[in-house]
mmCIF file of C-alpha atoms and ligand atoms in Angstrom:
data_model
loop_
_atom_site.group_PDB
_atom_site.id
_atom_site.type_symbol
_atom_site.label_atom_id
_atom_site.label_comp_id
_atom_site.label_asym_id
_atom_site.label_seq_id
_atom_site.Cartn_x
_atom_site.Cartn_y
_atom_site.Cartn_z
ATOM 1 C CA MET T 1 0.000 0.000 0.000
ATOM 2 C CA THR T 2 1.475 3.384 -0.953
ATOM 3 C CA PRO T 3 1.457 5.771 1.995
ATOM 4 C CA ASN T 4 -0.138 9.178 1.557
ATOM 5 C CA LYS T 5 -2.414 8.223 -1.311
ATOM 6 C CA LEU T 6 -5.242 6.410 0.371
ATOM 7 C CA THR T 7 -8.831 7.236 1.059
ATOM 8 C CA VAL T 8 -9.616 6.658 4.709
ATOM 9 C CA ALA T 9 -13.147 6.653 6.112
ATOM 10 C CA VAL T 10 -13.601 7.130 9.844
ATOM 11 C CA LEU T 11 -17.020 6.160 11.187
ATOM 12 C CA GLY T 12 -17.995 8.010 14.355
ATOM 13 C CA ALA T 13 -16.863 11.601 14.918
ATOM 14 C CA GLY T 14 -16.660 11.389 18.719
ATOM 15 C CA THR T 15 -13.615 11.410 20.998
ATOM 16 C CA MET T 16 -11.724 8.697 19.144
ATOM 17 C CA GLY T 17 -13.103 9.152 15.615
ATOM 18 C CA ALA T 18 -12.184 12.839 15.442
ATOM 19 C CA GLY T 19 -8.667 12.089 16.717
ATOM 20 C CA ILE T 20 -8.183 9.217 14.279
ATOM 21 C CA ALA T 21 -9.451 11.352 11.369
ATOM 22 C CA LEU T 22 -6.899 13.972 12.394
ATOM 23 C CA VAL T 23 -4.132 11.355 12.337
ATOM 24 C CA ALA T 24 -5.151 10.210 8.836
ATOM 25 C CA ALA T 25 -5.576 13.717 7.386
ATOM 26 C CA ARG T 26 -2.289 14.910 8.919
ATOM 27 C CA ALA T 27 -0.597 11.957 7.163
ATOM 28 C CA ARG T 28 -2.007 13.324 3.877
ATOM 29 C CA HIS T 29 -4.628 10.671 3.305
ATOM 30 C CA ARG T 30 -7.946 11.781 1.846
ATOM 31 C CA THR T 31 -10.090 11.429 4.955
ATOM 32 C CA ILE T 32 -13.877 11.187 5.216
ATOM 33 C CA LEU T 33 -15.397 11.556 8.691
ATOM 34 C CA ARG T 34 -18.884 10.102 9.011
ATOM 35 C CA ASP T 35 -21.393 10.418 11.840
ATOM 36 C CA LEU T 36 -25.158 10.171 12.016
ATOM 37 C CA ASP T 37 -26.133 13.855 12.011
ATOM 38 C CA ASP T 38 -24.668 17.120 10.780
ATOM 39 C CA ALA T 39 -24.064 18.468 14.290
ATOM 40 C CA ALA T 40 -21.956 15.443 15.282
ATOM 41 C CA VAL T 41 -19.970 15.611 12.039
ATOM 42 C CA GLN T 42 -19.365 19.338 12.514
ATOM 43 C CA ARG T 43 -18.226 18.842 16.125
ATOM 44 C CA GLY T 44 -15.701 16.270 14.932
ATOM 45 C CA LEU T 45 -14.431 18.529 12.127
ATOM 46 C CA ASP T 46 -14.172 21.471 14.552
ATOM 47 C CA THR T 47 -12.143 19.340 16.990
ATOM 48 C CA VAL T 48 -9.717 18.424 14.219
ATOM 49 C CA GLU T 49 -9.402 22.016 13.022
ATOM 50 C CA SER T 50 -8.843 23.503 16.477
ATOM 51 C CA PHE T 51 -6.195 20.897 17.308
ATOM 52 C CA LEU T 52 -4.369 21.550 14.007
ATOM 53 C CA ARG T 53 -4.480 25.322 14.504
ATOM 54 C CA ARG T 54 -3.190 24.944 18.050
ATOM 55 C CA SER T 55 -0.369 22.707 16.779
ATOM 56 C CA ALA T 56 0.549 25.470 14.311
ATOM 57 C CA SER T 57 0.454 28.141 17.020
ATOM 58 C CA LEU T 58 2.820 26.008 19.104
ATOM 59 C CA GLY T 59 5.162 25.644 16.124
ATOM 60 C CA LYS T 60 4.585 21.897 15.822
ATOM 61 C CA LEU T 61 3.064 22.140 12.331
ATOM 62 C CA SER T 62 3.574 24.675 9.565
ATOM 63 C CA GLN T 63 0.617 26.628 8.174
ATOM 64 C CA GLU T 64 1.076 24.685 4.943
ATOM 65 C CA GLN T 65 0.754 21.364 6.807
ATOM 66 C CA VAL T 66 -2.402 22.591 8.547
ATOM 67 C CA ASP T 67 -3.946 23.741 5.259
ATOM 68 C CA ALA T 68 -3.027 20.438 3.569
ATOM 69 C CA ALA T 69 -4.551 18.392 6.408
ATOM 70 C CA LEU T 70 -7.755 20.444 6.364
ATOM 71 C CA ALA T 71 -7.977 20.160 2.569
ATOM 72 C CA ASN T 72 -7.738 16.362 2.939
ATOM 73 C CA LEU T 73 -10.638 16.205 5.360
ATOM 74 C CA SER T 74 -14.363 16.121 4.647
ATOM 75 C CA GLY T 75 -17.425 15.175 6.636
ATOM 76 C CA THR T 76 -20.611 13.352 5.749
ATOM 77 C CA THR T 77 -23.681 11.679 7.211
ATOM 78 C CA ASP T 78 -24.192 9.501 4.121
ATOM 79 C CA LEU T 79 -22.596 6.045 4.297
ATOM 80 C CA GLN T 80 -22.508 5.898 0.477
ATOM 81 C CA ASP T 81 -19.888 8.669 0.517
ATOM 82 C CA VAL T 82 -17.322 6.280 1.998
ATOM 83 C CA ALA T 83 -17.490 4.083 -1.139
ATOM 84 C CA PRO T 84 -13.959 5.014 -2.364
ATOM 85 C CA ALA T 85 -12.346 4.108 0.985
ATOM 86 C CA ASP T 86 -9.260 1.893 1.013
ATOM 87 C CA VAL T 87 -9.470 1.691 4.796
ATOM 88 C CA VAL T 88 -12.568 2.098 6.961
ATOM 89 C CA ILE T 89 -11.921 2.704 10.658
ATOM 90 C CA GLU T 90 -14.946 2.328 12.878
ATOM 91 C CA ALA T 91 -15.032 4.313 16.120
ATOM 92 C CA VAL T 92 -18.772 4.191 16.864
ATOM 93 C CA PHE T 93 -20.309 3.375 20.256
ATOM 94 C CA GLU T 94 -19.010 0.270 22.030
ATOM 95 C CA ASP T 95 -21.984 -1.855 20.967
ATOM 96 C CA LEU T 96 -21.484 -5.239 19.328
ATOM 97 C CA GLU T 97 -24.691 -5.241 17.271
ATOM 98 C CA LEU T 98 -24.029 -1.710 16.026
ATOM 99 C CA LYS T 99 -20.479 -2.535 14.924
ATOM 100 C CA ARG T 100 -21.520 -5.820 13.309
ATOM 101 C CA SER T 101 -24.404 -4.334 11.366
ATOM 102 C CA LEU T 102 -22.248 -1.411 10.245
ATOM 103 C CA PHE T 103 -19.651 -3.772 8.777
ATOM 104 C CA GLY T 104 -22.453 -5.752 7.111
ATOM 105 C CA GLU T 105 -23.807 -2.559 5.517
ATOM 106 C CA LEU T 106 -20.320 -1.523 4.445
ATOM 107 C CA ASP T 107 -19.843 -4.757 2.514
ATOM 108 C CA ASP T 108 -22.362 -3.378 -0.007
ATOM 109 C CA VAL T 109 -20.770 0.076 -0.174
ATOM 110 C CA VAL T 110 -17.002 -0.370 -0.491
ATOM 111 C CA SER T 111 -14.774 -2.545 -2.646
ATOM 112 C CA GLN T 112 -13.841 -6.075 -1.641
ATOM 113 C CA ASP T 113 -10.235 -4.953 -1.034
ATOM 114 C CA THR T 114 -11.179 -2.339 1.543
ATOM 115 C CA LEU T 115 -9.731 -2.979 4.993
ATOM 116 C CA PHE T 116 -12.101 -2.779 7.958
ATOM 117 C CA HIS T 117 -10.490 -1.587 11.188
ATOM 118 C CA THR T 118 -12.351 -1.659 14.472
ATOM 119 C CA ASN T 119 -11.290 0.493 17.417
ATOM 120 C CA THR T 120 -13.197 -1.542 19.976
ATOM 121 C CA SER T 121 -11.766 -1.524 23.532
ATOM 122 C CA THR T 122 -13.503 -4.575 24.955
ATOM 123 C CA LEU T 123 -15.455 -6.463 22.281
ATOM 124 C CA SER T 124 -14.264 -9.513 20.392
ATOM 125 C CA ILE T 125 -12.745 -8.792 16.977
ATOM 126 C CA THR T 126 -14.014 -12.173 15.777
ATOM 127 C CA SER T 127 -17.581 -11.330 16.849
ATOM 128 C CA ILE T 128 -17.475 -7.919 15.166
ATOM 129 C CA ALA T 129 -15.928 -9.414 12.016
ATOM 130 C CA ALA T 130 -18.769 -11.938 11.811
ATOM 131 C CA GLY T 131 -21.021 -9.026 10.814
ATOM 132 C CA SER T 132 -19.149 -8.778 7.511
ATOM 133 C CA ARG T 133 -19.394 -11.316 4.694
ATOM 134 C CA HIS T 134 -15.602 -10.917 4.490
ATOM 135 C CA PRO T 135 -14.269 -11.348 8.028
ATOM 136 C CA GLU T 136 -10.808 -11.877 6.533
ATOM 137 C CA ARG T 137 -10.575 -8.099 5.956
ATOM 138 C CA VAL T 138 -11.362 -7.124 9.559
ATOM 139 C CA VAL T 139 -8.504 -6.134 11.904
ATOM 140 C CA GLY T 140 -8.647 -4.789 15.449
ATOM 141 C CA THR T 141 -6.712 -1.520 15.740
ATOM 142 C CA HIS T 142 -7.041 -0.148 19.255
ATOM 143 C CA TYR T 143 -5.807 3.457 19.394
ATOM 144 C CA CYS T 144 -4.888 5.064 22.695
ATOM 145 C CA ASN T 145 -6.751 8.179 23.769
ATOM 146 C CA PRO T 146 -6.075 10.865 22.537
ATOM 147 C CA PRO T 147 -5.146 9.264 19.182
ATOM 148 C CA GLN T 148 -3.612 12.474 17.824
ATOM 149 C CA LEU T 149 -1.025 12.489 20.629
ATOM 150 C CA MET T 150 -0.483 8.862 21.634
ATOM 151 C CA LYS T 151 1.673 6.824 19.283
ATOM 152 C CA LEU T 152 0.708 3.308 20.232
ATOM 153 C CA VAL T 153 -1.937 1.178 18.514
ATOM 154 C CA GLU T 154 -2.667 -2.382 19.640
ATOM 155 C CA VAL T 155 -3.365 -4.669 16.684
ATOM 156 C CA ALA T 156 -5.407 -7.868 17.045
ATOM 157 C CA GLU T 157 -6.569 -10.376 14.471
ATOM 158 C CA GLY T 158 -9.944 -12.042 14.581
ATOM 159 C CA ARG T 159 -10.201 -15.768 14.009
ATOM 160 C CA HIS T 160 -10.653 -15.311 10.261
ATOM 161 C CA THR T 161 -8.452 -12.265 9.674
ATOM 162 C CA ALA T 162 -6.186 -12.792 6.648
ATOM 163 C CA SER T 163 -2.479 -12.306 7.351
ATOM 164 C CA GLN T 164 -2.368 -10.054 4.273
ATOM 165 C CA ALA T 165 -4.975 -7.769 5.889
ATOM 166 C CA THR T 166 -2.847 -7.531 9.035
ATOM 167 C CA LYS T 167 0.263 -6.802 6.983
ATOM 168 C CA ARG T 168 -1.505 -4.002 5.069
ATOM 169 C CA SER T 169 -2.878 -2.642 8.345
ATOM 170 C CA LEU T 170 0.559 -2.530 9.958
ATOM 171 C CA GLU T 171 1.904 -0.688 6.895
ATOM 172 C CA PHE T 172 -0.960 1.774 7.068
ATOM 173 C CA LEU T 173 -0.392 2.415 10.772
ATOM 174 C CA ALA T 174 3.345 2.892 10.294
ATOM 175 C CA GLY T 175 2.542 5.322 7.466
ATOM 176 C CA VAL T 176 0.416 7.512 9.774
ATOM 177 C CA GLY T 177 3.216 7.575 12.343
ATOM 178 C CA LYS T 178 1.983 4.931 14.767
ATOM 179 C CA THR T 179 3.958 2.306 16.595
ATOM 180 C CA THR T 180 2.161 -0.996 16.972
ATOM 181 C CA VAL T 181 2.083 -4.035 19.189
ATOM 182 C CA ILE T 182 0.430 -7.237 18.068
ATOM 183 C CA THR T 183 -1.850 -8.796 20.631
ATOM 184 C CA LYS T 184 -4.604 -11.381 20.851
ATOM 185 C CA ASP T 185 -8.346 -11.074 20.416
ATOM 186 C CA ARG T 186 -8.944 -11.152 24.167
ATOM 187 C CA PRO T 187 -10.849 -8.746 26.457
ATOM 188 C CA GLY T 188 -8.745 -5.677 27.183
ATOM 189 C CA PHE T 189 -5.919 -6.638 24.800
ATOM 190 C CA ILE T 190 -2.607 -5.836 26.548
ATOM 191 C CA LEU T 191 -2.988 -2.352 27.977
ATOM 192 C CA ASN T 192 -6.450 -2.390 29.534
ATOM 193 C CA ARG T 193 -5.642 -5.729 31.191
ATOM 194 C CA PHE T 194 -3.373 -3.922 33.614
ATOM 195 C CA LEU T 195 -4.306 -0.263 33.172
ATOM 196 C CA ILE T 196 -7.924 -0.679 34.306
ATOM 197 C CA PRO T 197 -7.094 -2.634 37.525
ATOM 198 C CA TRP T 198 -4.257 -0.176 38.197
ATOM 199 C CA GLU T 199 -6.589 2.845 37.876
ATOM 200 C CA ASN T 200 -9.139 1.094 40.096
ATOM 201 C CA ASN T 201 -6.405 0.472 42.681
ATOM 202 C CA CYS T 202 -5.376 4.128 42.612
ATOM 203 C CA MET T 203 -8.990 5.082 43.380
ATOM 204 C CA ARG T 204 -9.104 2.455 46.140
ATOM 205 C CA ALA T 205 -5.935 3.988 47.606
ATOM 206 C CA LEU T 206 -7.630 7.395 47.504
ATOM 207 C CA GLU T 207 -10.762 6.040 49.207
ATOM 208 C CA ALA T 208 -8.594 4.371 51.859
ATOM 209 C CA GLY T 209 -7.028 7.771 52.589
ATOM 210 C CA LEU T 210 -3.504 6.735 51.615
ATOM 211 C CA GLY T 211 -3.049 10.011 49.800
ATOM 212 C CA THR T 212 -4.881 12.864 48.084
ATOM 213 C CA VAL T 213 -5.648 13.126 44.370
ATOM 214 C CA GLU T 214 -2.655 15.432 44.000
ATOM 215 C CA SER T 215 -0.224 13.379 46.101
ATOM 216 C CA ILE T 216 -1.066 10.072 44.400
ATOM 217 C CA ASP T 217 -0.678 11.710 40.976
ATOM 218 C CA ARG T 218 2.608 13.284 42.113
ATOM 219 C CA ALA T 219 3.871 9.925 43.384
ATOM 220 C CA VAL T 220 3.144 8.241 40.062
ATOM 221 C CA LEU T 221 4.608 11.090 38.004
ATOM 222 C CA GLY T 222 7.715 11.221 40.150
ATOM 223 C CA ALA T 223 8.390 7.538 40.525
ATOM 224 C CA LEU T 224 6.959 5.863 37.437
ATOM 225 C CA ARG T 225 7.496 8.701 34.957
ATOM 226 C CA HIS T 226 4.057 8.276 33.382
ATOM 227 C CA PRO T 227 3.071 11.265 31.217
ATOM 228 C CA MET T 228 -0.020 11.760 33.397
ATOM 229 C CA GLY T 229 -1.023 10.759 36.909
ATOM 230 C CA PRO T 230 -3.886 8.242 37.269
ATOM 231 C CA PHE T 231 -6.438 10.915 38.225
ATOM 232 C CA GLN T 232 -5.375 13.222 35.421
ATOM 233 C CA LEU T 233 -5.769 10.288 33.051
ATOM 234 C CA LEU T 234 -9.173 9.280 34.447
ATOM 235 C CA ASP T 235 -10.363 12.861 33.913
ATOM 236 C CA VAL T 236 -9.247 12.710 30.271
ATOM 237 C CA VAL T 237 -10.903 9.339 29.626
ATOM 238 C CA GLY T 238 -14.088 10.226 31.547
ATOM 239 C CA LEU T 239 -15.443 8.394 34.589
ATOM 240 C CA ASP T 240 -18.432 7.106 32.601
ATOM 241 C CA VAL T 241 -16.172 5.615 29.928
ATOM 242 C CA HIS T 242 -13.882 4.154 32.606
ATOM 243 C CA LYS T 243 -16.862 2.513 34.295
ATOM 244 C CA ALA T 244 -18.191 1.059 31.031
ATOM 245 C CA VAL T 245 -14.799 -0.419 30.091
ATOM 246 C CA SER T 246 -14.219 -1.760 33.638
ATOM 247 C CA MET T 247 -17.635 -3.400 33.789
ATOM 248 C CA ARG T 248 -17.255 -5.039 30.365
ATOM 249 C CA LEU T 249 -13.910 -6.512 31.381
ATOM 250 C CA TYR T 250 -15.285 -7.546 34.778
ATOM 251 C CA GLU T 251 -18.268 -9.285 33.162
ATOM 252 C CA GLN T 252 -16.040 -11.180 30.748
ATOM 253 C CA LEU T 253 -13.078 -11.984 32.999
ATOM 254 C CA ARG T 254 -14.876 -12.306 36.367
ATOM 255 C CA GLU T 255 -11.917 -10.899 38.299
ATOM 256 C CA PRO T 256 -12.752 -8.410 41.110
ATOM 257 C CA ARG T 257 -9.770 -6.219 40.240
ATOM 258 C CA PHE T 258 -11.666 -5.065 37.132
ATOM 259 C CA ALA T 259 -14.742 -3.953 39.143
ATOM 260 C CA PRO T 260 -14.809 -0.155 39.539
ATOM 261 C CA PRO T 261 -14.799 1.038 43.176
ATOM 262 C CA PRO T 262 -17.918 2.820 44.576
ATOM 263 C CA LEU T 263 -16.262 6.227 44.163
ATOM 264 C CA VAL T 264 -16.797 5.904 40.387
ATOM 265 C CA ASP T 265 -20.581 5.641 40.804
ATOM 266 C CA ARG T 266 -20.671 8.571 43.213
ATOM 267 C CA MET T 267 -18.747 10.761 40.780
ATOM 268 C CA ILE T 268 -20.966 9.743 37.863
ATOM 269 C CA ALA T 269 -24.113 10.470 39.936
ATOM 270 C CA ALA T 270 -22.711 13.939 40.692
ATOM 271 C CA GLY T 271 -21.982 14.592 36.998
ATOM 272 C CA ASP T 272 -18.255 14.806 37.754
ATOM 273 C CA LEU T 273 -17.166 12.905 34.653
ATOM 274 C CA GLY T 274 -13.833 14.648 34.120
ATOM 275 C CA ARG T 275 -12.647 17.190 31.585
ATOM 276 C CA LYS T 276 -15.759 16.909 29.433
ATOM 277 C CA THR T 277 -18.008 18.201 32.250
ATOM 278 C CA GLY T 278 -15.425 20.640 33.600
ATOM 279 C CA HIS T 279 -15.082 18.718 36.844
ATOM 280 C CA GLY T 280 -13.759 15.300 37.807
ATOM 281 C CA PHE T 281 -10.879 14.698 40.174
ATOM 282 C CA TYR T 282 -9.742 18.186 39.136
ATOM 283 C CA THR T 283 -11.660 21.279 38.015
ATOM 284 C CA TYR T 284 -11.192 22.674 34.498
ATOM 285 C CA GLU T 285 -11.951 26.066 33.061
ATOM 286 C CA SER T 286 -12.478 24.698 29.571
ATOM 287 C CA THR T 287 -14.466 21.531 28.827
ATOM 288 C CA LYS T 288 -12.621 21.000 25.544
ATOM 289 C CA SER T 289 -11.205 17.546 25.028
ATOM 290 C CA PHE T 290 -7.580 16.954 25.950
ATOM 291 C CA GLY T 291 -5.078 18.357 23.536
ATOM 292 C CA ALA T 292 -7.624 20.396 21.555
HETATM 293 N N1 LIG E 301 -12.741 6.988 24.669
HETATM 294 C C1 LIG E 301 -11.647 6.234 24.829
HETATM 295 O O1 LIG E 301 -10.775 6.494 25.698
HETATM 296 C C2 LIG E 301 -11.419 5.058 23.924
HETATM 297 C C3 LIG E 301 -10.114 4.543 23.775
HETATM 298 C C4 LIG E 301 -9.896 3.483 22.884
HETATM 299 C C5 LIG E 301 -10.970 2.947 22.188
HETATM 300 N N2 LIG E 301 -12.244 3.453 22.362
HETATM 301 C C6 LIG E 301 -13.334 2.855 21.576
HETATM 302 O O2 LIG E 301 -13.585 3.717 20.452
HETATM 303 C C7 LIG E 301 -14.973 3.642 20.091
HETATM 304 C C8 LIG E 301 -15.557 5.042 20.111
HETATM 305 O O3 LIG E 301 -15.413 5.566 21.420
HETATM 306 P P1 LIG E 301 -15.557 7.151 21.693
HETATM 307 O O4 LIG E 301 -15.090 7.344 23.087
HETATM 308 O O5 LIG E 301 -14.963 7.920 20.560
HETATM 309 O O6 LIG E 301 -17.151 7.296 21.616
HETATM 310 P P2 LIG E 301 -18.027 8.621 21.450
HETATM 311 O O7 LIG E 301 -19.308 8.366 22.150
HETATM 312 O O8 LIG E 301 -17.220 9.849 21.807
HETATM 313 O O9 LIG E 301 -18.294 8.687 19.864
HETATM 314 C C9 LIG E 301 -19.013 7.720 19.169
HETATM 315 C C10 LIG E 301 -19.621 8.401 17.946
HETATM 316 O O10 LIG E 301 -20.142 7.387 17.085
HETATM 317 C C11 LIG E 301 -21.280 7.938 16.461
HETATM 318 N N3 LIG E 301 -22.063 6.866 15.825
HETATM 319 C C12 LIG E 301 -22.912 5.979 16.383
HETATM 320 N N4 LIG E 301 -23.393 5.143 15.423
HETATM 321 C C13 LIG E 301 -22.812 5.509 14.247
HETATM 322 C C14 LIG E 301 -22.862 5.034 12.914
HETATM 323 N N5 LIG E 301 -23.661 4.002 12.578
HETATM 324 N N6 LIG E 301 -22.108 5.645 11.966
HETATM 325 C C15 LIG E 301 -21.305 6.692 12.296
HETATM 326 N N7 LIG E 301 -21.222 7.195 13.539
HETATM 327 C C16 LIG E 301 -21.955 6.603 14.506
HETATM 328 C C17 LIG E 301 -21.986 8.677 17.584
HETATM 329 O O11 LIG E 301 -22.948 9.611 17.088
HETATM 330 C C18 LIG E 301 -20.798 9.333 18.292
HETATM 331 O O12 LIG E 301 -20.535 10.631 17.760
HETATM 332 C C19 LIG E 301 -15.614 2.666 21.088
HETATM 333 O O13 LIG E 301 -15.628 1.387 20.510
HETATM 334 C C20 LIG E 301 -14.666 2.720 22.280
HETATM 335 O O14 LIG E 301 -14.708 1.543 23.051
HETATM 336 C C21 LIG E 301 -12.480 4.506 23.192
#
């Protein structure tokens, strides 16, 4: 696959879809961002544009690079518009039936060579792929949040994924500047298998009074050299999203370490979801997503 000359369709213009579209457009692919209504599409396009403009103001991109990325990007609500896609990346809600039926619909829209990537965090790649008449083209590509800043993508094959599809996917990901790790089609892949219990343990430590939000974050930053403390990270991800991912892993793996502690429910009930609501473990002046 020749880098920089592909058509990439991203389905879902939310947190992950907008970031992934940005990654594709910045790598000079023709990028089509699709959501269900005009407002959602526009929000996604605005997120991409504001991030690119901020990158330019910080000197990380030239004006020419920003203009080229924006010229590569378009939005639509019509699934037929993704027909020319070489790669379709789905980043819709974490719902098995939705993802399966979308891939089934796409079979009739795109060419037989088109790769289908799913960004699922917790669902089985094999089960999602079964929605397509060509499960051999379906590859799990799990981007880290925020995709425009984090380099790593976990790659997982479904039971019927063709090795050629994986090879093309790895080339595509390298071409958009990602580093990859290959993992198995198992709940949580590599990262969420230990990240989710670790975050839950940090909240348990907080509830047990072992430290404050600030001191636990400082301890992690100082000792483990993570780019963000656990509570900073939870605020970026959102407590509602953290709970959904934790519960899905808990239901599948039946290990108590995946169960979110009661603090998560209390924060959700209070509307303290993190950056997106302006308040989580920390308070924020702007509710814009991280990095935008
Ligand atoms: N948020 C994270 O930290 C994170 C990290 C890695 C992976 N993921 C996974 O990425 C996927 C998307 O998560 P998100 O956090 O971006 O969700 P989100 O709720 O922010 O966005 C989902 C978007 O999909 C749209 N949508 C729903 N059905 C659609 C369809 N048929 N066609 C096009 N758009 C449709 C919705 O309108 C919404 O805008 C999920 O599978 C999630 O598990 C999320």
